[in-house]
C-alpha atoms as an extended CHARMM CRD file, in Angstrom:
* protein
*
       120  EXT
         1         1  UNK       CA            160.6040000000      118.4680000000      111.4160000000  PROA      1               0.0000000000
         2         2  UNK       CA            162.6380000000      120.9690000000      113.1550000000  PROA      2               0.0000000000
         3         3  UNK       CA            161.6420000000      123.9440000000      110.6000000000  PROA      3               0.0000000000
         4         4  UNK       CA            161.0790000000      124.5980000000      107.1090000000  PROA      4               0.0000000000
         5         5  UNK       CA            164.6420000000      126.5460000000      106.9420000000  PROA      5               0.0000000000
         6         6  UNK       CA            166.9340000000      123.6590000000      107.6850000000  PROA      6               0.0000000000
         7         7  UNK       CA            164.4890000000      121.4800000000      105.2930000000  PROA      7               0.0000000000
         8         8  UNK       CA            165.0570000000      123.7620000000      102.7170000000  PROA      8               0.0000000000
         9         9  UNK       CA            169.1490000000      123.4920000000      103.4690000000  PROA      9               0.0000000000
        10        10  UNK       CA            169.0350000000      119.7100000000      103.1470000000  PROA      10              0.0000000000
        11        11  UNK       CA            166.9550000000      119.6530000000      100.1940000000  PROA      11              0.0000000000
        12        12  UNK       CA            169.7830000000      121.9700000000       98.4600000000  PROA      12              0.0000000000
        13        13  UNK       CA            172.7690000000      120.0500000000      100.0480000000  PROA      13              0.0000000000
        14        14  UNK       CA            171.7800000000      116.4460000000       98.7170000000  PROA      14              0.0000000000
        15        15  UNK       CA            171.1510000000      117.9730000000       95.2980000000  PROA      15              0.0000000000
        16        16  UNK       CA            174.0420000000      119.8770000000       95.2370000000  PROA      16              0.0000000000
        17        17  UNK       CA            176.3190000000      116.8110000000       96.4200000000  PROA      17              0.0000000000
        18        18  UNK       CA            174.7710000000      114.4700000000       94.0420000000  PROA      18              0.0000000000
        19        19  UNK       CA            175.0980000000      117.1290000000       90.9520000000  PROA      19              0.0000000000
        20        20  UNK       CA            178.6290000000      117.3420000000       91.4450000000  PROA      20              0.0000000000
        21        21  UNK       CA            179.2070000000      113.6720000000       91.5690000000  PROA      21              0.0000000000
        22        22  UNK       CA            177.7330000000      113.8370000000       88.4580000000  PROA      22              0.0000000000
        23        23  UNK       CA            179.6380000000      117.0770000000       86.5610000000  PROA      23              0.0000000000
        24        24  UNK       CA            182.7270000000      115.2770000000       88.2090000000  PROA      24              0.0000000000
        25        25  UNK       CA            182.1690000000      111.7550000000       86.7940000000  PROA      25              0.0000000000
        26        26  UNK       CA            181.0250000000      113.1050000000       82.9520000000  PROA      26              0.0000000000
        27        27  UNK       CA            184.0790000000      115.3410000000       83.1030000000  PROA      27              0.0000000000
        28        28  UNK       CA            186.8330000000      113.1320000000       84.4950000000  PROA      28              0.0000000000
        29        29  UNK       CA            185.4010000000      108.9820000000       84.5960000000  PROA      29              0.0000000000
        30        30  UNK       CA            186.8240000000      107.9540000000       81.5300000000  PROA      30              0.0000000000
        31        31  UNK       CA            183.8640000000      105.7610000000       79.7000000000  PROA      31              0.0000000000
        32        32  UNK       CA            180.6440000000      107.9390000000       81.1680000000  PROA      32              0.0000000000
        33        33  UNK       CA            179.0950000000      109.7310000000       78.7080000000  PROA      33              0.0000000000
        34        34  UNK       CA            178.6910000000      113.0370000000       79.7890000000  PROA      34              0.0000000000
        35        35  UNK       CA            175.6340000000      114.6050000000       77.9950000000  PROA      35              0.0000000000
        36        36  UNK       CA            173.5740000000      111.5560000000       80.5280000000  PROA      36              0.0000000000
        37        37  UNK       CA            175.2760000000      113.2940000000       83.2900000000  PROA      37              0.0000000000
        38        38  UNK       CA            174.7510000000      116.9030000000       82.5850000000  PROA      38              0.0000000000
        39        39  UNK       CA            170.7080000000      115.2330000000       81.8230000000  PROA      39              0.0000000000
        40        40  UNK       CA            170.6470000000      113.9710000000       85.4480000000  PROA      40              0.0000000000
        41        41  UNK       CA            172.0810000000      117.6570000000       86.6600000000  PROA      41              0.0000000000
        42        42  UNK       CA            169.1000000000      119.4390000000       84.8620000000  PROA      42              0.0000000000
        43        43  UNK       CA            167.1290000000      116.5220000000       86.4570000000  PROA      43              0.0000000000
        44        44  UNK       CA            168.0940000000      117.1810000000       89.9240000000  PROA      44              0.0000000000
        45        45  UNK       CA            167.5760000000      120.7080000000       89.2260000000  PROA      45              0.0000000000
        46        46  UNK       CA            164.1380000000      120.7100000000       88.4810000000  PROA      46              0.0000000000
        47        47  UNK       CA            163.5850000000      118.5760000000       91.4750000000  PROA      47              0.0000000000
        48        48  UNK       CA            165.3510000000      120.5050000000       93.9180000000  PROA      48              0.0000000000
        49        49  UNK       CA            163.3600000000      124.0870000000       92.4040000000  PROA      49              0.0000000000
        50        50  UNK       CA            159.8400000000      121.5960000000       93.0130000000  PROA      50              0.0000000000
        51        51  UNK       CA            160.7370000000      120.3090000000       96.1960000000  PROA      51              0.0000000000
        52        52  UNK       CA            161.5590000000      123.6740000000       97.5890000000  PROA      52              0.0000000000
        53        53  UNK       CA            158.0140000000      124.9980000000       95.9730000000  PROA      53              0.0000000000
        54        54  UNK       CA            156.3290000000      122.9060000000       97.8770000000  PROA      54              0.0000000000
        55        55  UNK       CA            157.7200000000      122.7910000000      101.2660000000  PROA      55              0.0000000000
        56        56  UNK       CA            155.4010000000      125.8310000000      102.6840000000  PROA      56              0.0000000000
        57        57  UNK       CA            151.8200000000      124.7780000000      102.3510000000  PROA      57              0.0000000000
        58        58  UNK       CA            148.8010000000      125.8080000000      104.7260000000  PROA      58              0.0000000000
        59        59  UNK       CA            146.4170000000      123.7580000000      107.2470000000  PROA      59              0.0000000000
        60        60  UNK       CA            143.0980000000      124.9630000000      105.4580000000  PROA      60              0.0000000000
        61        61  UNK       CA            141.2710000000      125.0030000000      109.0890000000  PROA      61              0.0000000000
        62        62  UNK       CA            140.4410000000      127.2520000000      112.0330000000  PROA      62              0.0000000000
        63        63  UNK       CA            140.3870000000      126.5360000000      115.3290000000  PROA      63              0.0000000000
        64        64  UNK       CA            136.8370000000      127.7260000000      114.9850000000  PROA      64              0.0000000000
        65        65  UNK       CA            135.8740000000      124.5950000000      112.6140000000  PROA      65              0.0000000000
        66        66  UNK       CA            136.9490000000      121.9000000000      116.1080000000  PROA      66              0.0000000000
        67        67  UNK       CA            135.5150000000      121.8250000000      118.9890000000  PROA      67              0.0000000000
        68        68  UNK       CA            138.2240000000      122.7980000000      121.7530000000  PROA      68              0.0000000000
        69        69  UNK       CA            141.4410000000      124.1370000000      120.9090000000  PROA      69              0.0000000000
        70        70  UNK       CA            143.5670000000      120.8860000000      121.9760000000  PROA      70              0.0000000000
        71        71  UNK       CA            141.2160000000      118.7680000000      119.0850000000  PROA      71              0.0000000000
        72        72  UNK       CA            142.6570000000      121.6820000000      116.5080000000  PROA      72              0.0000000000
        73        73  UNK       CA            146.3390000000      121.3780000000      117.3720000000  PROA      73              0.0000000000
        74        74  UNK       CA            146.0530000000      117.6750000000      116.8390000000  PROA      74              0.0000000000
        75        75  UNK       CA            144.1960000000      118.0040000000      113.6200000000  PROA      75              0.0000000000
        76        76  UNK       CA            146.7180000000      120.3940000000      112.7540000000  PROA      76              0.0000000000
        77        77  UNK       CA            149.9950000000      118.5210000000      113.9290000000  PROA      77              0.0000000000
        78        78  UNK       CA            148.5770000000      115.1040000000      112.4450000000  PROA      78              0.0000000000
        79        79  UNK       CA            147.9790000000      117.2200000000      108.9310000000  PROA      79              0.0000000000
        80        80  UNK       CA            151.6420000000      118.7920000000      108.8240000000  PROA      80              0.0000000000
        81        81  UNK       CA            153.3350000000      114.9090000000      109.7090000000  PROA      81              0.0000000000
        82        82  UNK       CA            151.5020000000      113.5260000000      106.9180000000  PROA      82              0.0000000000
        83        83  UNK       CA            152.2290000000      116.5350000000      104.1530000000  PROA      83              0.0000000000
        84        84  UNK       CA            156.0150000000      116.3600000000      105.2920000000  PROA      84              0.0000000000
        85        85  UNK       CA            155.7600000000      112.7830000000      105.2510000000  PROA      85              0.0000000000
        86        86  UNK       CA            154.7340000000      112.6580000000      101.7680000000  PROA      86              0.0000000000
        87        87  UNK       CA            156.6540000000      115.5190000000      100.8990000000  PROA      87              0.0000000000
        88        88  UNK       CA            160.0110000000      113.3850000000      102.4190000000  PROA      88              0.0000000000
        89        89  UNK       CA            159.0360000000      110.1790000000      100.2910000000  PROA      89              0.0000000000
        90        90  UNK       CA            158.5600000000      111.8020000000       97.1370000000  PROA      90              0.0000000000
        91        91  UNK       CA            161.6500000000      113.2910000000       97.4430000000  PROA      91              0.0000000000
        92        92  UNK       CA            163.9610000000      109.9150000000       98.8660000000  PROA      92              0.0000000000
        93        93  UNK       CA            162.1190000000      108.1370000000       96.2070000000  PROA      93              0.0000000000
        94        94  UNK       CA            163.3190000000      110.5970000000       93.4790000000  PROA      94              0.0000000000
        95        95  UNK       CA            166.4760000000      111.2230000000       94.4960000000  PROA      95              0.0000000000
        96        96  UNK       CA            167.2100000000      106.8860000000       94.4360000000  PROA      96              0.0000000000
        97        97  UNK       CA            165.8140000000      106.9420000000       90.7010000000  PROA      97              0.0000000000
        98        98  UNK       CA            168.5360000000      109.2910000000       90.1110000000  PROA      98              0.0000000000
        99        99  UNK       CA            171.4770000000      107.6360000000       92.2190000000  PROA      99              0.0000000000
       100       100  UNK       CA            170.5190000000      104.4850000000       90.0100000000  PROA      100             0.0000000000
       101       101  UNK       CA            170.5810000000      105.9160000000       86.7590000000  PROA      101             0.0000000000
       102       102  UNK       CA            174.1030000000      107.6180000000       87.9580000000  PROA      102             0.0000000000
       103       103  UNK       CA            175.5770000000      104.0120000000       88.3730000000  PROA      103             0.0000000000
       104       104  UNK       CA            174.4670000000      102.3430000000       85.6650000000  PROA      104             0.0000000000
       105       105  UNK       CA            175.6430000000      105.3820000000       83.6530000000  PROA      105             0.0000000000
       106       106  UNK       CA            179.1430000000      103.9040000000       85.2300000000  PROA      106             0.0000000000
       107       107  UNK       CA            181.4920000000      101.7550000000       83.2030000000  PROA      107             0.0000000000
       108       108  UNK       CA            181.8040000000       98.2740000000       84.7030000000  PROA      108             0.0000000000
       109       109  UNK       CA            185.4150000000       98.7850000000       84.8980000000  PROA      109             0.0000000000
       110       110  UNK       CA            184.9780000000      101.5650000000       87.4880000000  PROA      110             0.0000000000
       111       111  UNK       CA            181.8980000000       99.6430000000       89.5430000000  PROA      111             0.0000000000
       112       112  UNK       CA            184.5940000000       96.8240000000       90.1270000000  PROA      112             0.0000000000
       113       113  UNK       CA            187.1060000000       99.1990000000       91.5680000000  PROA      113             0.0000000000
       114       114  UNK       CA            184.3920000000      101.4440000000       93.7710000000  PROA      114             0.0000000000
       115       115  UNK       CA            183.5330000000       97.5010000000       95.0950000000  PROA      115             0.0000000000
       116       116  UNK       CA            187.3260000000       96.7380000000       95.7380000000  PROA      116             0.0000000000
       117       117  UNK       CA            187.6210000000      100.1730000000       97.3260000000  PROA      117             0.0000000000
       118       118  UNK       CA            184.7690000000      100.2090000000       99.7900000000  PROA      118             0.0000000000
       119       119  UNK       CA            186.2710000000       96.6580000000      100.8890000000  PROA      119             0.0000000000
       120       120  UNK       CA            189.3660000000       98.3090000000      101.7110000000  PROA      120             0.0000000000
């Protein structure tokens, strides 16, 4: 992780580019209902505001609790991988959920001609 700020960024970009795929298809994709859309908005929303919640959290140790200094560093590094880690899962996972329940929200008509399009 390069720091929390350009976490943070990311974590509003990909929510902000899938929401607008989503405002744009309910409003313009002829066939996509678009109260399921503006649902998936509010969805990514919500996960966005709790992703961005819990991005700062603390290592609950001192470097008093570990014998030398080097064996608290790699306490410490090995805690913050695995709490972004987990933090970075929960959040792909999520986000995939929604992608899914974008498409199938997708007449068939317009899943043939994304298909054709991509193998352009």
């Amino acid at each position: 992780m390069a720091n929390k700020r350009n976490l943070k960024k990311q974590v509003k970009y990909v929510c902000g580019d899938i929401a607008t795929d989503c405002l744009i298809a309910g409003n313009y994709v002829k066939g996509v209902d678009p109260k399921t859309m503006q649902a998936l908005v509010g969805e990514l929303a919500s996960l966005q505001d709790k992703t961005l919640k819990n991005i700062s959290f603390a290592f609950d140790k001192t470097p008093r609790d570990f014998e030398t200094r080097q064996a608290y560093n790699k306490a410490r590094a090995a805690y913050f991988h695995k709490a972004y880690t987990s933090l970075r899962e929960k959040f792909n996972t999520r986000i995939l959920e929604v992608v899914k329940e974008m498409n199938a929200a997708l007449p068939e008509e317009v899943k043939e001609a994304n298909k054709a399009e991509a193998a352009k």
